[in-house]
PDB file of C-alpha atoms in Angstrom:
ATOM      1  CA  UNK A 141      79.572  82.419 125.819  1.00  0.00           C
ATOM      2  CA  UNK A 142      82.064  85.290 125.132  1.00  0.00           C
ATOM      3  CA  UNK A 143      81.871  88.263 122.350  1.00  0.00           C
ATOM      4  CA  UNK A 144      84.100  88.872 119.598  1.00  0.00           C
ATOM      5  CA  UNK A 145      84.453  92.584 118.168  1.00  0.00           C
ATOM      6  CA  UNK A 146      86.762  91.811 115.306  1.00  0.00           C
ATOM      7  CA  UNK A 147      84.713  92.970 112.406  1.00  0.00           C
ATOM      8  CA  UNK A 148      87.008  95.075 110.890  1.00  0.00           C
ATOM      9  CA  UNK A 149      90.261  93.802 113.237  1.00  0.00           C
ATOM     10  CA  UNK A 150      92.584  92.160 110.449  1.00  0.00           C
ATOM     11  CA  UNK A 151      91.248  94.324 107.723  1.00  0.00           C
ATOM     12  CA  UNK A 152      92.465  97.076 109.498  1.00  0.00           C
ATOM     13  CA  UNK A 153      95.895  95.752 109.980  1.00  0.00           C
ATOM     14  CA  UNK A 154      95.835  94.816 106.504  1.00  0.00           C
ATOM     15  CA  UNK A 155      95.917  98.017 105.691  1.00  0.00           C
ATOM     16  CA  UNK A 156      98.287  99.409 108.439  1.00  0.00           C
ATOM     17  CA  UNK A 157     100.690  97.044 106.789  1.00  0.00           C
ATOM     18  CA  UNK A 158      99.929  98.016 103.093  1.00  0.00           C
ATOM     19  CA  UNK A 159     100.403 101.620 104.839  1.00  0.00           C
ATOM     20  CA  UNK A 160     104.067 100.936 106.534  1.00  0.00           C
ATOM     21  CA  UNK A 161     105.277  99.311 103.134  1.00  0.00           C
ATOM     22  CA  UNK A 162     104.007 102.204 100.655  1.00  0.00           C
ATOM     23  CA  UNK A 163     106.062 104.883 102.864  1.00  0.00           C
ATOM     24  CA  UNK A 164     108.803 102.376 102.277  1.00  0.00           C
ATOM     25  CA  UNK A 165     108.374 102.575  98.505  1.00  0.00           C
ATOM     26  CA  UNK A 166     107.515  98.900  98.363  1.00  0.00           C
ATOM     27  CA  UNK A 167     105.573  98.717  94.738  1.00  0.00           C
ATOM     28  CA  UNK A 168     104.654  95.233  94.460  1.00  0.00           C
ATOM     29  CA  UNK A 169     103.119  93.188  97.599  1.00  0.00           C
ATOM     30  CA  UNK A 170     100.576  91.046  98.910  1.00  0.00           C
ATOM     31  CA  UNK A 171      99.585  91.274 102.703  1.00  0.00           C
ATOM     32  CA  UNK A 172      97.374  88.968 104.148  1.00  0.00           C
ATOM     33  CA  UNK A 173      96.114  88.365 107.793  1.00  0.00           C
ATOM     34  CA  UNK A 174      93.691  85.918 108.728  1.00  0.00           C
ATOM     35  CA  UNK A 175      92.557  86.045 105.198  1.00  0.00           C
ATOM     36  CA  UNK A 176      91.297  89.322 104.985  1.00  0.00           C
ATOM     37  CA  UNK A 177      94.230  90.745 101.917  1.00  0.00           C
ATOM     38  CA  UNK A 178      95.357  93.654 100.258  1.00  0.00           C
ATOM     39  CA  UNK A 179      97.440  94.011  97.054  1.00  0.00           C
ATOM     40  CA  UNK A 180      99.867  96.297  95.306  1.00  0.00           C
ATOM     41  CA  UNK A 181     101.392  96.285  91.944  1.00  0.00           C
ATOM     42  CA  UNK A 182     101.780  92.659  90.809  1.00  0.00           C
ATOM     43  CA  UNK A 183     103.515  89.016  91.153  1.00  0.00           C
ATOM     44  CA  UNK A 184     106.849  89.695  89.834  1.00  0.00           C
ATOM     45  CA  UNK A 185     107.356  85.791  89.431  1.00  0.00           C
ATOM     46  CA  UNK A 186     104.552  85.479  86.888  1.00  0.00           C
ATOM     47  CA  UNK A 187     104.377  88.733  85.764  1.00  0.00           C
ATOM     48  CA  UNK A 188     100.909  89.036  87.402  1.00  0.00           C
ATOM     49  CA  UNK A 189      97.963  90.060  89.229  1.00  0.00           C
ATOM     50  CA  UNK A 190      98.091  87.783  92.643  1.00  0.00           C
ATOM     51  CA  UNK A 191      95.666  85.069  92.827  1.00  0.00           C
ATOM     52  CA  UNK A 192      93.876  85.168  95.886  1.00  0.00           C
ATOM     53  CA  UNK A 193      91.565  82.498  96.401  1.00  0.00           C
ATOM     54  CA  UNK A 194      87.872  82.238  97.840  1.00  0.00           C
ATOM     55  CA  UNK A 195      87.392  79.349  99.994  1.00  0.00           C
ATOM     56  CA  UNK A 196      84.573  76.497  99.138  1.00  0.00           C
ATOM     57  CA  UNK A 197      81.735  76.938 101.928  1.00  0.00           C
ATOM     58  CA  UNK A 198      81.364  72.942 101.209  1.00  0.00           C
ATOM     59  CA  UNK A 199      84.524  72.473 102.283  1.00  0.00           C
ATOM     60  CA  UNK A 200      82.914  73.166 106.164  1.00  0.00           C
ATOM     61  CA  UNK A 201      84.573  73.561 108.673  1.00  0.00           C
ATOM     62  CA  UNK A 202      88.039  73.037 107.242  1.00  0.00           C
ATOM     63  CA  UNK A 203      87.855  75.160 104.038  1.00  0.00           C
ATOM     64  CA  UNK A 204      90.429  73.225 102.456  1.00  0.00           C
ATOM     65  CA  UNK A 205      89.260  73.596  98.952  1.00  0.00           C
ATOM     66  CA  UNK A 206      89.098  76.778  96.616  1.00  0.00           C
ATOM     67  CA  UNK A 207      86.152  77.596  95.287  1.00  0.00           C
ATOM     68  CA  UNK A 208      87.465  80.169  92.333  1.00  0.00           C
ATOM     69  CA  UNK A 209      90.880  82.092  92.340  1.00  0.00           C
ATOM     70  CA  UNK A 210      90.628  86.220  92.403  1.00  0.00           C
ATOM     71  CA  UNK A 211      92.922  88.542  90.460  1.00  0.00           C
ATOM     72  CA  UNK A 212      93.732  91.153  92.539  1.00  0.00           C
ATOM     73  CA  UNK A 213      95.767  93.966  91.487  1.00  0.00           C
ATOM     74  CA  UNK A 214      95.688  97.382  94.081  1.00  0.00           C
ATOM     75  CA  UNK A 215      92.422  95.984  95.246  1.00  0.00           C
ATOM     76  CA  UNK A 216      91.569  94.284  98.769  1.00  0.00           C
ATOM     77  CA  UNK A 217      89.619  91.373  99.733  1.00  0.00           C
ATOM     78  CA  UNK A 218      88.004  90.114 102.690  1.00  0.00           C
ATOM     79  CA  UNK A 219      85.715  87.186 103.177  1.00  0.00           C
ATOM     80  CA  UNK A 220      83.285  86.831 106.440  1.00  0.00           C
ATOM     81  CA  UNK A 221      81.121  82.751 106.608  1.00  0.00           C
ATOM     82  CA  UNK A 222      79.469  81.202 108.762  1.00  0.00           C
ATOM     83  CA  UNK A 223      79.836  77.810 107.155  1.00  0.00           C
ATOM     84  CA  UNK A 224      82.895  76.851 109.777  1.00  0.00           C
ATOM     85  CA  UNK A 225      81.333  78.729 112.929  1.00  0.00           C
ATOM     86  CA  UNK A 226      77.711  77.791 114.021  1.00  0.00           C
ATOM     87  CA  UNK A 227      76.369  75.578 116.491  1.00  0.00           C
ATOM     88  CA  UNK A 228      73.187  73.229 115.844  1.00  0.00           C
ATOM     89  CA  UNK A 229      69.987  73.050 117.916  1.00  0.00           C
ATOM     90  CA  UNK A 230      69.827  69.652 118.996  1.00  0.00           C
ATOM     91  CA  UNK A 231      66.510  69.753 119.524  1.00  0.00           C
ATOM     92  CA  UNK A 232      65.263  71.491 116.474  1.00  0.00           C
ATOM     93  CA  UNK A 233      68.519  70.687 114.063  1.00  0.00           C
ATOM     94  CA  UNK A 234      68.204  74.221 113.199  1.00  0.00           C
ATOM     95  CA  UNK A 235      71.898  75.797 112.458  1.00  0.00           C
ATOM     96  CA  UNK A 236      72.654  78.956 114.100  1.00  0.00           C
ATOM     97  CA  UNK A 237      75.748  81.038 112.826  1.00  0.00           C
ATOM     98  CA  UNK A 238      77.989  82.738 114.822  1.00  0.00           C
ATOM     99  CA  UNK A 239      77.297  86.292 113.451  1.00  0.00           C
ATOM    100  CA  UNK A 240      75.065  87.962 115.875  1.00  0.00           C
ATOM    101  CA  UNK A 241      71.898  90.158 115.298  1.00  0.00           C
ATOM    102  CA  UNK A 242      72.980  93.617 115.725  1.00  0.00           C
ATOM    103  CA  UNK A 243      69.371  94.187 116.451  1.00  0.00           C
ATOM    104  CA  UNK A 244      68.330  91.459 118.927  1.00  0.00           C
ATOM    105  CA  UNK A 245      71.903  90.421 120.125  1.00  0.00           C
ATOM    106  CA  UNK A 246      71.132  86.972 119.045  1.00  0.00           C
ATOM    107  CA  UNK A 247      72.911  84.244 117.104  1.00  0.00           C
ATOM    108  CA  UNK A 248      69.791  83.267 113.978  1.00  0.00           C
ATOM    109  CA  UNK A 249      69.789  80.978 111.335  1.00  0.00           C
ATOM    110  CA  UNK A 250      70.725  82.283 108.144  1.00  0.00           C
ATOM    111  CA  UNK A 251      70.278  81.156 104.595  1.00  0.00           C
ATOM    112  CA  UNK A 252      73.567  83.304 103.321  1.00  0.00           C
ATOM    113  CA  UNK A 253      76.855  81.231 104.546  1.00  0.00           C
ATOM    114  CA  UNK A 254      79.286  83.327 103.032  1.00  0.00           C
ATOM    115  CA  UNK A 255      80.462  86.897 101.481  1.00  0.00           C
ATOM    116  CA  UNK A 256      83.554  88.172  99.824  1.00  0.00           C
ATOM    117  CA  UNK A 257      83.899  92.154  99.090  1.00  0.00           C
ATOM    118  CA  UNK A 258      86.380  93.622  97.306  1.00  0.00           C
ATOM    119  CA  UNK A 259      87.103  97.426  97.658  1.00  0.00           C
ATOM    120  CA  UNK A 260      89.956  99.763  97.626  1.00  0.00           C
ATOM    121  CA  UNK A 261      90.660  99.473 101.433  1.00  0.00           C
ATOM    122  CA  UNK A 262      90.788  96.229 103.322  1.00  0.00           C
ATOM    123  CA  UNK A 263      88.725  98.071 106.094  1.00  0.00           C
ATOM    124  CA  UNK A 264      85.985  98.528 104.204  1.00  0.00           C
ATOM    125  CA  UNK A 265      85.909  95.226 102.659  1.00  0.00           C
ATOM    126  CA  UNK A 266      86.618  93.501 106.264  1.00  0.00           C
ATOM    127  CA  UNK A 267      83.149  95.839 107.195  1.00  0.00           C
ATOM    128  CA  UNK A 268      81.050  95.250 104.672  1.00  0.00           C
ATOM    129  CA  UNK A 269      81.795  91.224 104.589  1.00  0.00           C
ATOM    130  CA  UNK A 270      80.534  91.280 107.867  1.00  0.00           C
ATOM    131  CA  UNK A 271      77.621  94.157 107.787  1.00  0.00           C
ATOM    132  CA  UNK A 272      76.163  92.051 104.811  1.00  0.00           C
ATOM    133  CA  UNK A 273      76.589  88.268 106.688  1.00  0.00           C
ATOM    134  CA  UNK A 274      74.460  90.057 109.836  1.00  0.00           C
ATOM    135  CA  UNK A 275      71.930  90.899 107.461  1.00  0.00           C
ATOM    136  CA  UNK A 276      69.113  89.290 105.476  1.00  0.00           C
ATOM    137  CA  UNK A 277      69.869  88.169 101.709  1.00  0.00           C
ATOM    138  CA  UNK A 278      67.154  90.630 100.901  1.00  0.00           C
ATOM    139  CA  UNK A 279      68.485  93.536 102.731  1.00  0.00           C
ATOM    140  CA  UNK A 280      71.935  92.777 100.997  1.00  0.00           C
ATOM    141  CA  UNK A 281      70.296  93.161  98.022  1.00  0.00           C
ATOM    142  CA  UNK A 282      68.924  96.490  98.782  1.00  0.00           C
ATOM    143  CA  UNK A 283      71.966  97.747 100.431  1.00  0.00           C
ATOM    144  CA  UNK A 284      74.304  96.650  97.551  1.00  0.00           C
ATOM    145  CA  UNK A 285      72.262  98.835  94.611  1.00  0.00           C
ATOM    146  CA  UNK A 286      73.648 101.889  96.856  1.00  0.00           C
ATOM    147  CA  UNK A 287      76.912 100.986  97.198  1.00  0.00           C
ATOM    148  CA  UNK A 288      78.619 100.947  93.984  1.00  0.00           C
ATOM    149  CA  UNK A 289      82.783 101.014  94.847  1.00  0.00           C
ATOM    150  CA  UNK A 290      82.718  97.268  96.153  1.00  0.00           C
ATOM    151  CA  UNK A 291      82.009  94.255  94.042  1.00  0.00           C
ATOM    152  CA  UNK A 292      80.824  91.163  96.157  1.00  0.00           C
ATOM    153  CA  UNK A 293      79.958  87.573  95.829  1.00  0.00           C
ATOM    154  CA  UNK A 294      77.101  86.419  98.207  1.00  0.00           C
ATOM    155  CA  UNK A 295      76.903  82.600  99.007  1.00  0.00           C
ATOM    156  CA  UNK A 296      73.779  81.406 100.258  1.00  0.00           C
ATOM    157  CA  UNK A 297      71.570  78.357 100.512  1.00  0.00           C
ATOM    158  CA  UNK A 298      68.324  78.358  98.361  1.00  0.00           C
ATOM    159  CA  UNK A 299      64.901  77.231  99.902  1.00  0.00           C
ATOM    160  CA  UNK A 300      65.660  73.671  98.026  1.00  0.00           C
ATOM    161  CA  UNK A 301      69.404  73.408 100.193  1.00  0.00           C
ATOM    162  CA  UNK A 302      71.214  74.229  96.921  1.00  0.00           C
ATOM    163  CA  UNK A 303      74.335  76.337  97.251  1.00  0.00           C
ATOM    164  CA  UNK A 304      73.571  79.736  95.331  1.00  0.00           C
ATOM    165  CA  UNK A 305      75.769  82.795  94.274  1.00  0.00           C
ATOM    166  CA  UNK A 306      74.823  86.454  93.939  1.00  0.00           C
ATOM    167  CA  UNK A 307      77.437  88.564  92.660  1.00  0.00           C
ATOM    168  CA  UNK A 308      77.239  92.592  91.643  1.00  0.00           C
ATOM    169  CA  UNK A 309      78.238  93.422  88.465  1.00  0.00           C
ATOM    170  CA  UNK A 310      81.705  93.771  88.585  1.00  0.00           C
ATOM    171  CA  UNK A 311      82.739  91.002  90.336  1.00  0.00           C
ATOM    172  CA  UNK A 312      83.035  88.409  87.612  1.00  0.00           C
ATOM    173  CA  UNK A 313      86.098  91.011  86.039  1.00  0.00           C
ATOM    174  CA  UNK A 314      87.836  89.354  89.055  1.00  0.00           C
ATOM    175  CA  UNK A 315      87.360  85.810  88.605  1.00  0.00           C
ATOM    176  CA  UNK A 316      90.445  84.152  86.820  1.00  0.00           C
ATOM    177  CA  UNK A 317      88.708  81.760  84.153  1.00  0.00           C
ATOM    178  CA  UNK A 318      89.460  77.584  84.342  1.00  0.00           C
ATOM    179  CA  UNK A 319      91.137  76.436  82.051  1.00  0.00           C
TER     180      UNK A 319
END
């Protein structure tokens, strides 16, 4: 068993990076690491926001396909799942993700598989994405009413194993529309 303390690791960087090109007088960018992301300005090439896109917790553990593609204009995002990182009980078949209980200091199943939070700062996003996949859907809920400068998506398996979405208010202003 080993411990990872990355919660806010790339996010972090993100920003140090979004930091080092601002002093340079960079106005248009995209920085992403690990795909936690920050933008600035917009795509030059198509005249823009960037498209950033959310991976499909279906995918599994290869997250090949997109799920829906962001606009993100001098906005961060970062994404925390446990739908490529768990380990199964082979006695019980119960999943258990690889976020750990803050509380307890144990790995326990969870119904939400994945969160994406966008915010200002990619090290609040990165924190957040991960604060809210440690926690009960309910005590998202909660938490989220409080917290009204992010905008997140919640994905999370119903009581019937159907893949379900919560998303605050402003979070569909983001979502580039299918066409």
């Amino acid at each position: 068993m080993y411990l990872e303390y990355n919660a806010i690791a790339k996010g972090t960087l993100v920003d140090y990076i979004a930091r080092m090109l601002d002093e340079k007088g960079v106005e248009n960018y995209i920085v992403e690491v690990g795909g936690e992301v920050i933008t600035k300005g917009k795509n030059l090439e198509k005249d823009a926001p960037f498209l950033v896109g959310i991976n499909d917790p279906k995918s599994g553990a290869q997250g090949t396909k997109t799920l829906m593609a962001i606009n993100l204009q001098d906005k961060a995002m970062a994404g925390s799942g446990n739908y490529r990182k768990f380990k199964v009980d082979e006695a019980t078949g119960i999943e258990y993700v690889h976020t750990v209980n803050p509380i307890t200091g144990l790995a326990q199943p969870s119904q939400v598989i994945g969160v994406n939070v966008i915010a200002n700062n990619c090290t609040l996003a990165d924190g957040y994405a991960t604060a809210l996949m440690a926690m009960p859907l309910e005590k998202s809920r909660v938490l989220l009413k409080n917290i009204p400068e992010i905008e997140v998506i919640i994905m999370y398996i119903d009581d019937n194993g159907m893949l379900r979405f919560e998303l605050t208010p402003g979070f569909n202003q983001y979502i580039k529309p299918q066409i």
